Every structure is written in structure tokens, then in C-alpha cells.
CSV table of C-alpha atoms in Angstrom, one decimal:
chain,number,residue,atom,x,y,z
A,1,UNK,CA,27.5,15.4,-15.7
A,2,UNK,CA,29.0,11.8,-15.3
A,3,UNK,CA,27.2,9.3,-17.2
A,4,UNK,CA,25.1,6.8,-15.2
A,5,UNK,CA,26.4,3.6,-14.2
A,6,UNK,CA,24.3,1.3,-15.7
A,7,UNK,CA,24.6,3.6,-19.3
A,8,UNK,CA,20.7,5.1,-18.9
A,9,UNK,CA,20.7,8.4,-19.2
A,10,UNK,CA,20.9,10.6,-15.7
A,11,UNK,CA,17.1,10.8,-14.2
A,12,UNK,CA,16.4,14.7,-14.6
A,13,UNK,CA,17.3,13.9,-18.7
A,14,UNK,CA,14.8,10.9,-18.2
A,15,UNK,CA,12.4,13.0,-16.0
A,16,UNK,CA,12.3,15.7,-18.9
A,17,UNK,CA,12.1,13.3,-22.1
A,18,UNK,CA,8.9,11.7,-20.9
A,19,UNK,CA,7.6,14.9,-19.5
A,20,UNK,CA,7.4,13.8,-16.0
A,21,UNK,CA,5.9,15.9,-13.0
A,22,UNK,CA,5.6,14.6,-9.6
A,23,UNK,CA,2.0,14.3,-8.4
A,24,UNK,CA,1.2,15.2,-4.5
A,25,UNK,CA,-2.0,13.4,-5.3
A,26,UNK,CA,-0.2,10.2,-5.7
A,27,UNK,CA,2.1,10.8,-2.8
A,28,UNK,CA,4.9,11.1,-5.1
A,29,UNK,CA,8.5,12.5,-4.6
A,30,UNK,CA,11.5,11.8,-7.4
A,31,UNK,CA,14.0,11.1,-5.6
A,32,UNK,CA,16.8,12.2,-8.2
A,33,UNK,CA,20.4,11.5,-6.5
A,34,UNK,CA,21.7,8.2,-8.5
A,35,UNK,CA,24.3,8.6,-5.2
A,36,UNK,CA,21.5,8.0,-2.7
A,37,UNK,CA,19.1,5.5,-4.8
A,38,UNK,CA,22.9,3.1,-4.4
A,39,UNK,CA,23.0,3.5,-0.9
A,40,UNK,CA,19.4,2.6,-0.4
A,41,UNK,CA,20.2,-0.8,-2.7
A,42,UNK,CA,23.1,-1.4,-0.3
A,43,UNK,CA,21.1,-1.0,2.5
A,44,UNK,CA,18.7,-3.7,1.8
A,45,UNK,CA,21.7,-6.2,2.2
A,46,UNK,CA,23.3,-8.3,-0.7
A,47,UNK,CA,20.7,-8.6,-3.5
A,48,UNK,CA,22.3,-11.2,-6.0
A,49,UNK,CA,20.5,-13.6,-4.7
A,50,UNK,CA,16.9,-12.1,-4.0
A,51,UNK,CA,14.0,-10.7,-5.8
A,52,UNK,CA,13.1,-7.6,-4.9
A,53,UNK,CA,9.6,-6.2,-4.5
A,54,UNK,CA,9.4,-2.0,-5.1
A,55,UNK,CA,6.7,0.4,-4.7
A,56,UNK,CA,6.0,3.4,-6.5
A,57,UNK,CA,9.1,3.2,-8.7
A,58,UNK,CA,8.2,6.5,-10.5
A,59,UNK,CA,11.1,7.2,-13.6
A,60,UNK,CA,13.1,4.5,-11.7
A,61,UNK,CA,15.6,5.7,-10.1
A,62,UNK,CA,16.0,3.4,-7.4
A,63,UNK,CA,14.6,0.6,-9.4
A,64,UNK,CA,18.0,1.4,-11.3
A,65,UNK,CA,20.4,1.2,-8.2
A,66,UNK,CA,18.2,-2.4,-7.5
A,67,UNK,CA,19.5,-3.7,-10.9
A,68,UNK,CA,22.9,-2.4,-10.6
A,69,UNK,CA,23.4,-3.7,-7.1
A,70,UNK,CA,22.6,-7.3,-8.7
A,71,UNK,CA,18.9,-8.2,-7.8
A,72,UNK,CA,18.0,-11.3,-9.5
A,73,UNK,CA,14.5,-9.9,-10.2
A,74,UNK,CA,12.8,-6.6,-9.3
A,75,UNK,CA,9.0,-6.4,-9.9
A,76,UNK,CA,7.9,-3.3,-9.6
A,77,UNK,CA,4.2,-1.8,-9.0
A,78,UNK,CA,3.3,1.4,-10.4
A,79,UNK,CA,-0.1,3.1,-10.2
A,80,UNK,CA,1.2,6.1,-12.7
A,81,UNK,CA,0.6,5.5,-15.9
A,82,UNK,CA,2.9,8.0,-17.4
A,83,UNK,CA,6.1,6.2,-16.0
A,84,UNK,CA,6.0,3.3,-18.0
A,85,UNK,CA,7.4,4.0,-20.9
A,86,UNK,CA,10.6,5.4,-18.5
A,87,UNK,CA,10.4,2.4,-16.8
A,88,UNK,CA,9.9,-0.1,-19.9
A,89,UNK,CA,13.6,1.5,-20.8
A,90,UNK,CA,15.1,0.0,-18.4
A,91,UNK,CA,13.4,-3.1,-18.7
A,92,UNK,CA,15.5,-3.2,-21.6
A,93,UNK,CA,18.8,-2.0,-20.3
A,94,UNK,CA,18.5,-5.3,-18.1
A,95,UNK,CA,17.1,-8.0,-20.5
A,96,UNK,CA,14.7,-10.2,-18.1
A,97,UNK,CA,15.4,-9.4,-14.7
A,98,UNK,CA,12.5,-6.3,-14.2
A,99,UNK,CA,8.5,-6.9,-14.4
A,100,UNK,CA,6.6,-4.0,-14.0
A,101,UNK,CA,2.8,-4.1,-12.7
A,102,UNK,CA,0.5,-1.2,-13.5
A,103,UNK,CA,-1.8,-0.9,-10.7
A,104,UNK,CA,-2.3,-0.1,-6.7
A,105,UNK,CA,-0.2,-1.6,-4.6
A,106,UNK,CA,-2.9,-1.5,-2.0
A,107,UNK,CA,-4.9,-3.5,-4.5
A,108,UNK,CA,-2.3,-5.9,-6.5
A,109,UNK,CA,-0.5,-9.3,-5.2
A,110,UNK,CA,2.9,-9.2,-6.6
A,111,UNK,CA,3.6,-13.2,-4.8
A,112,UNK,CA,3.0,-14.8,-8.2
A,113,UNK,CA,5.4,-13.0,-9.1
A,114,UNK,CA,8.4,-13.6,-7.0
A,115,UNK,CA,10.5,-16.3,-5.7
A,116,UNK,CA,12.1,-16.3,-2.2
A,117,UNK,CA,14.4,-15.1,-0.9
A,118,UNK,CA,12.4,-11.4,-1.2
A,119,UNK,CA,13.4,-8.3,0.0
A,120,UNK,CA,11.3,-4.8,-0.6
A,121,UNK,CA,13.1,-2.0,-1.2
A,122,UNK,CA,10.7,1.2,-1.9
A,123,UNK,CA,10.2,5.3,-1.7
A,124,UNK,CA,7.3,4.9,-0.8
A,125,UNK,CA,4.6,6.7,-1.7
A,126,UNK,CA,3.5,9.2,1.1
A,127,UNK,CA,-0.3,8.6,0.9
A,128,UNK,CA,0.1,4.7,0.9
A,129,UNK,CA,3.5,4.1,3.1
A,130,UNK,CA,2.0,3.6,6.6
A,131,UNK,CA,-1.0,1.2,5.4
A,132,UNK,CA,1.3,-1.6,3.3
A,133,UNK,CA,3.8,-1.5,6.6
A,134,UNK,CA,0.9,-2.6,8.7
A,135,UNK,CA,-0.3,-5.0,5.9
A,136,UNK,CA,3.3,-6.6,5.6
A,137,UNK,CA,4.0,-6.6,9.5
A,138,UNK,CA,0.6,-8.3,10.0
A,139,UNK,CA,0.2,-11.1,8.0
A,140,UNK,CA,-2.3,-14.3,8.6
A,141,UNK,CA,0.3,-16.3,8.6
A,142,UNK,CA,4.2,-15.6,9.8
A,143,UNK,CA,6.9,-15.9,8.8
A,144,UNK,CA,6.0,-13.8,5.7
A,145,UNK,CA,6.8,-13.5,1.7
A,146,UNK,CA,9.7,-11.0,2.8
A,147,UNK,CA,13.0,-11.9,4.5
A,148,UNK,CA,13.6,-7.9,4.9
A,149,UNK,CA,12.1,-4.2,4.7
A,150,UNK,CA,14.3,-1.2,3.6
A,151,UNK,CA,11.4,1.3,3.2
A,152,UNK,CA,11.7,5.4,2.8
A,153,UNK,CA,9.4,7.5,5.0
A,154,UNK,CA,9.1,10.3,6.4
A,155,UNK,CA,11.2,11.4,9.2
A,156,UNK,CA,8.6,11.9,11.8
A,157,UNK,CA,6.3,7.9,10.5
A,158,UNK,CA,10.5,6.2,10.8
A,159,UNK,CA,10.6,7.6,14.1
A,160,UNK,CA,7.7,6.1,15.5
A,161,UNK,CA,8.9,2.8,14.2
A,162,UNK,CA,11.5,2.9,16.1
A,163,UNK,CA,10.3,4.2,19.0
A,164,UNK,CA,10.8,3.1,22.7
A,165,UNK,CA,7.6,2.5,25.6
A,166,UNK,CA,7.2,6.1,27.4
A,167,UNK,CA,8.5,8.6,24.7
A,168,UNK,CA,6.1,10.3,22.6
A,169,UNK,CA,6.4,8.9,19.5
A,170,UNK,CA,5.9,5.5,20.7
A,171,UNK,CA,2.5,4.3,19.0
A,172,UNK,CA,0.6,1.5,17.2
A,173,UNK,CA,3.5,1.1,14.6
A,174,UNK,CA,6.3,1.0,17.0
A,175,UNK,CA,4.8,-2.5,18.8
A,176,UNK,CA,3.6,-3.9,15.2
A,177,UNK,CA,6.6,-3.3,13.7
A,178,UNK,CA,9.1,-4.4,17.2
A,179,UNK,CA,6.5,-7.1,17.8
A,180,UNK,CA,8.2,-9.1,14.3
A,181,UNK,CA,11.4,-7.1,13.4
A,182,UNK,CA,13.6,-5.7,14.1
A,183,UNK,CA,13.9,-2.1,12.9
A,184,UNK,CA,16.3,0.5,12.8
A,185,UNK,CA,16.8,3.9,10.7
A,186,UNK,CA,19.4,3.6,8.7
A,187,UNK,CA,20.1,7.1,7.6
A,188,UNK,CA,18.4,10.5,7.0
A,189,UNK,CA,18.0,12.0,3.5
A,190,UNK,CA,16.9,15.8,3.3
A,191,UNK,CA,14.0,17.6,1.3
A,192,UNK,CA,16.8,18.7,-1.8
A,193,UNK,CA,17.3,15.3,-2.9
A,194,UNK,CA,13.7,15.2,-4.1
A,195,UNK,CA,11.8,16.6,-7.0
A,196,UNK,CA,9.7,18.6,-5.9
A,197,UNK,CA,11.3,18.8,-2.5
A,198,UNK,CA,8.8,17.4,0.5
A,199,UNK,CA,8.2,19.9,3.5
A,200,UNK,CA,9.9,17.5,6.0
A,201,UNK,CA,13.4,15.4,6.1
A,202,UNK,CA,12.9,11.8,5.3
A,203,UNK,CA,14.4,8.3,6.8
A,204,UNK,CA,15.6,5.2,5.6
A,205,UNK,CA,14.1,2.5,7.8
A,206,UNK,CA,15.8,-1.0,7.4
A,207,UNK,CA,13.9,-4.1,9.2
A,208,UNK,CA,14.8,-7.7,9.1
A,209,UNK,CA,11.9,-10.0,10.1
A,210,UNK,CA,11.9,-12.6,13.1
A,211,UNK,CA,11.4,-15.9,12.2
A,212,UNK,CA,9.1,-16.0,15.1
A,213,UNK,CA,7.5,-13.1,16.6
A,214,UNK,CA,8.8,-12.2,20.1
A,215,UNK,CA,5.7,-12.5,22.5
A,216,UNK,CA,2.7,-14.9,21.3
A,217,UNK,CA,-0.8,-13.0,20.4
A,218,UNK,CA,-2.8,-13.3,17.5
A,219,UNK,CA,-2.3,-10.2,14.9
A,220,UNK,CA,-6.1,-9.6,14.6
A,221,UNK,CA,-6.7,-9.0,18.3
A,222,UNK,CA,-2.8,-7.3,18.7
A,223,UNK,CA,-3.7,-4.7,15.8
A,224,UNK,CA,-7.3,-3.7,17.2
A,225,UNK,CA,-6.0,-3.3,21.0
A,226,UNK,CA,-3.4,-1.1,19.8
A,227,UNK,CA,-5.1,0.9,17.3
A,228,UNK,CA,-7.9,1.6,20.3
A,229,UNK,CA,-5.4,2.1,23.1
A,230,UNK,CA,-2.9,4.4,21.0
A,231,UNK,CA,-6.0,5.6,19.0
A,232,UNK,CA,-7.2,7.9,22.1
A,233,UNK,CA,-3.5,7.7,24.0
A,234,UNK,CA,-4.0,10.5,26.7
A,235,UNK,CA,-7.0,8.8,27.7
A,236,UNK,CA,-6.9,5.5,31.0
A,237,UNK,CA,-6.7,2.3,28.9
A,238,UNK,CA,-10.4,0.9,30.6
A,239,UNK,CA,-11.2,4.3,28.4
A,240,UNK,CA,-9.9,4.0,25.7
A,241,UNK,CA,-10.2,-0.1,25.3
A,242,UNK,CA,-13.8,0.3,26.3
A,243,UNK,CA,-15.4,-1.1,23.4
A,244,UNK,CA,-13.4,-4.4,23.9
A,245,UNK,CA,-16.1,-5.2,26.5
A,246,UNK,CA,-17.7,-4.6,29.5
A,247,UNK,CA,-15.2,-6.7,31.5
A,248,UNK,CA,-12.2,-5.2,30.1
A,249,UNK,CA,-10.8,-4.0,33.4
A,250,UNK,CA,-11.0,-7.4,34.8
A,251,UNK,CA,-9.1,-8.5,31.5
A,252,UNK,CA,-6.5,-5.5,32.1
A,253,UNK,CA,-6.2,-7.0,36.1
A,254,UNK,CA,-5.9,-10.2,34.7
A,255,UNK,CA,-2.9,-8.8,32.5
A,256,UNK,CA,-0.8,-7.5,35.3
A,257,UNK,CA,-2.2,-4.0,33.9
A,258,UNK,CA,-3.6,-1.0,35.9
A,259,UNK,CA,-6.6,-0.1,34.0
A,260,UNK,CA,-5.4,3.9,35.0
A,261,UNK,CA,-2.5,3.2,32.5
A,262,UNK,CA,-2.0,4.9,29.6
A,263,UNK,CA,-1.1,2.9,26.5
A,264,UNK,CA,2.7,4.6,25.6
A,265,UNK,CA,3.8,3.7,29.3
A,266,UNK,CA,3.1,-0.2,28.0
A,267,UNK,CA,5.3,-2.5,26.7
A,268,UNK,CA,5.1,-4.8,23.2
A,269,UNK,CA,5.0,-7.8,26.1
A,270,UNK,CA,2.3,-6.3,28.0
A,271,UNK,CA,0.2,-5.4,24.6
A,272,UNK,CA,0.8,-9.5,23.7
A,273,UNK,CA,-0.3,-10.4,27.0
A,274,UNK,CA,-3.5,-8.1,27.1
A,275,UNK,CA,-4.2,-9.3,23.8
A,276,UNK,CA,-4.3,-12.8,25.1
A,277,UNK,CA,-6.1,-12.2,27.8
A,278,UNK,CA,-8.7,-11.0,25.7
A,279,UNK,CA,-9.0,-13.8,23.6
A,280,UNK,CA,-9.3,-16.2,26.6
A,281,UNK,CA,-12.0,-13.9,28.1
């Protein structure tokens, strides 16, 4: 086997020296292919000049690829315990330039920690992938910490990212994330490259953000309309937005909405507009 390009030893050597085992409880998947971890860095655009913000870094591998593609700074956040000491290795390997944070990433703000430009680069954990995309795509306040997202999910959640108004997978985090970014999937990368290998393919979804978002709404009001229209999608949106109010038809009307719609036939515009509507009602 080819030594490593950053001199560590290759990640299954790493895996078995610390006695590593994937968790499912934690969502985890190594992702051992030091091939595929460099893509991903590359992916995320030129990092010499960034910090980078990972999740769920496990033994490292693609915190590795991070370093080696030049990132000024990588803070990591790692919930398992038992990866440290893998990870506090290559802390070493590159003298000053990664800070690891033991903890949930649902639970822990890394911004103390960083300095713009930021990107976030992450496998992220299954259990835990879906719920910080809606966190980072829906801020208080936008523009946000990160310039850009180059996240790993998998293929079925990177689908409905990207999705389109009127085809099935179009959903709650198609608008969030179309509504401020713009993302695409960059590439596929099958169950083998894992350890253990996942059930399903998985994506590579890159997104840079918009410096403003395309169609004015608040976040608040945008999140719970779509969460209750896409929440019970075959159902007529005066159904299924019901609890919004007793005038929501009139609201829907007011919209340039039929209130027989069904919430994947809608547009992010017609989401923003409904939203305002609302918040003028």
C-alpha cells in the first residue's frame, strides 16, 4: 500500500491501532478511500485561505485531505470519544492548524472558533445531517458564518436538495436550501467506500450561499409554512396550512394561490410570497 500523502499512516492501519468500530448509533460511516476524502477537499473550492468547519471527523480521514488541500484552520467537532487520540495525531502532523471540539454538534458553537472566510466540509453523520442543514440555511440573521457547504448525504436527502417544483422529491429542504444557495450534487460515492458499508449510495452536495436570499420572507414563518405544507403534501394546502389560521384561504387568495394546491406544485417564490402574506395578515 502507497504511503499517505501527508506521511500518517493509511486509515484502516489507523482504524485498527485505536480499535475503532463504526457506531450506527452515532450515525457513523468511515469513509476510508484517502482518493475520495481529496476530492471532497477539492470540491469545497480553494481552501488556503479559509477555515474550515467539519462534522463528525471520526479517525480523520477527510479532516486529513482538509489539511493537505491547505486549509488555514480546520476545527473539528466530534461527539466520539474514542477518536481523539486518532485525531490528536494528526493535530500533530500539522503543528497549529487543527482544533478539535469533543461534543454535539447539535449542541456546540464552533464561531469562537473560526475566522472568515469559512467553509464546512463534513460526512456527516446520518442521524444529525438533515437538522444542522436547516440550522445553517436558516439563520436569524443572513448572510451567515459560512461562505460555502460541501456536505455528504445520502443519496436519496442530496436529491431532495436539489430538487425542482412538481417532481417528487421536491420538499421542505429543496425551498430552504434554493431559497439561500445555490446547490448542486457534485458527485456520487457508493456503499464500498465506507466502513461498514451504508445500505444506500451516497452524494456529495456542494452549495455556495447568496449574499442575499432570492425572494424576501422571514425564515421563522418560511420554515413553519413549509414544514406544514410539505409535512402532509398529498393533502389541499387550506388542509394542510390549517393551523396557520382560520383565514388562511383568504391569505392563500391573497397570494395568487388556489387553496386546492398541493404544496410540491409551488414554487420557492410562491412559498416567500405566502409567507409574507401571512405575516401581514
Amino acid at each position: 500500500m502507497s504511503p499517505a500523502p501527508d506521511g500518517l499512516p493509511p486509515l484502516r492501519e489507523v482504524i485498527a491501532a485505536h480499535g475503532l468500530s463504526a457506531r450506527k448509533a452515532l450515525g457513523q460511516n468511515f469513509l476510508m478511500d484517502l482518493n475520495l476524502t481529496g476530492r471532497i477537499a477539492r470540491r469545497a473550492g480553494d481552501l488556503r485561505r479559509c477555515d474550515v468547519l467539519e462534522i463528525g471527523p471520526g479517525p480523520g480521514g477527510l479532516t486529513r485531505a482538509l489539511l493537505c488541500e491547505g486549509a488555514r484552520q480546520v476545527v473539528a467537532i466530534e461527539r466520539d470519544a474514542r477518536c481523539l487520540p486518532a485525531l490528536a495525531e494528526i493535530a500533530a502532523a500539522f503543528p497549529g492548524r487543527l482544533t478539535v471540539l469533543e461534543g454535539d454538534a447539535l449542541r456546540i458553537d464552533p464561531a469562537a472558533h473560526l475566522q472568515p472566510p469559512i467553509r464546512v466540509v463534513a460526512n456527516l453523520p446520518y442521524n444529525v445531517g438533515t437538522e444542522l442543514l436547516v440550522r445553517w440555511l436558516t439563520p436569524e440573521h443572513w448572510p451567515p458564518f459560512w461562505s460555502s457547504l460541501t456536505l455528504m448525504f445520502q443519496k436519496e436527502v442530496a436529491e431532495r436538495i436539489v430538487a425542482a417544483p412538481g417532481s417528487k422529491a421536491y420538499g421542505r429542504l429543496s425551498v430552504l436550501a434554493q431559497w439561500r444557495a445555490s446547490p448542486r450534487i457534485a458527485f456520487e460515492i457508493p456503499p464500498r467506500a465506507f466502513t461498514p458499508p451504508p445500505k444506500v449510495t451516497s452524494a456529495v452536495v456542494h452549495m455556495d450561499r447568496l449574499e442575499a436570499p432570492r425572494f424576501e420572507a422571514d425564515p421563522a414563518t418560511l420554515s413553519r409554512v413549509v414544514a406544514l405544507a410539505f409535512g402532509q403534501r398529498r393533502k389541499m394546502l387550506r388542509a394542510s396550512l390549517r393551523s396557520l389560521g382560520p383565514d388562511i384561504e383568504t391569505r392563500l387568495a391573497e397570494a395568487g394561490i388556489a387553496p386546492t394546491e398541493r404544496a410540491e406544485r409551488l414554487s420557492i417564490e410562491d412559498f416567500c410570497r405566502l409567507s409574507r402574506r401571512i405575516d401581514e395578515g
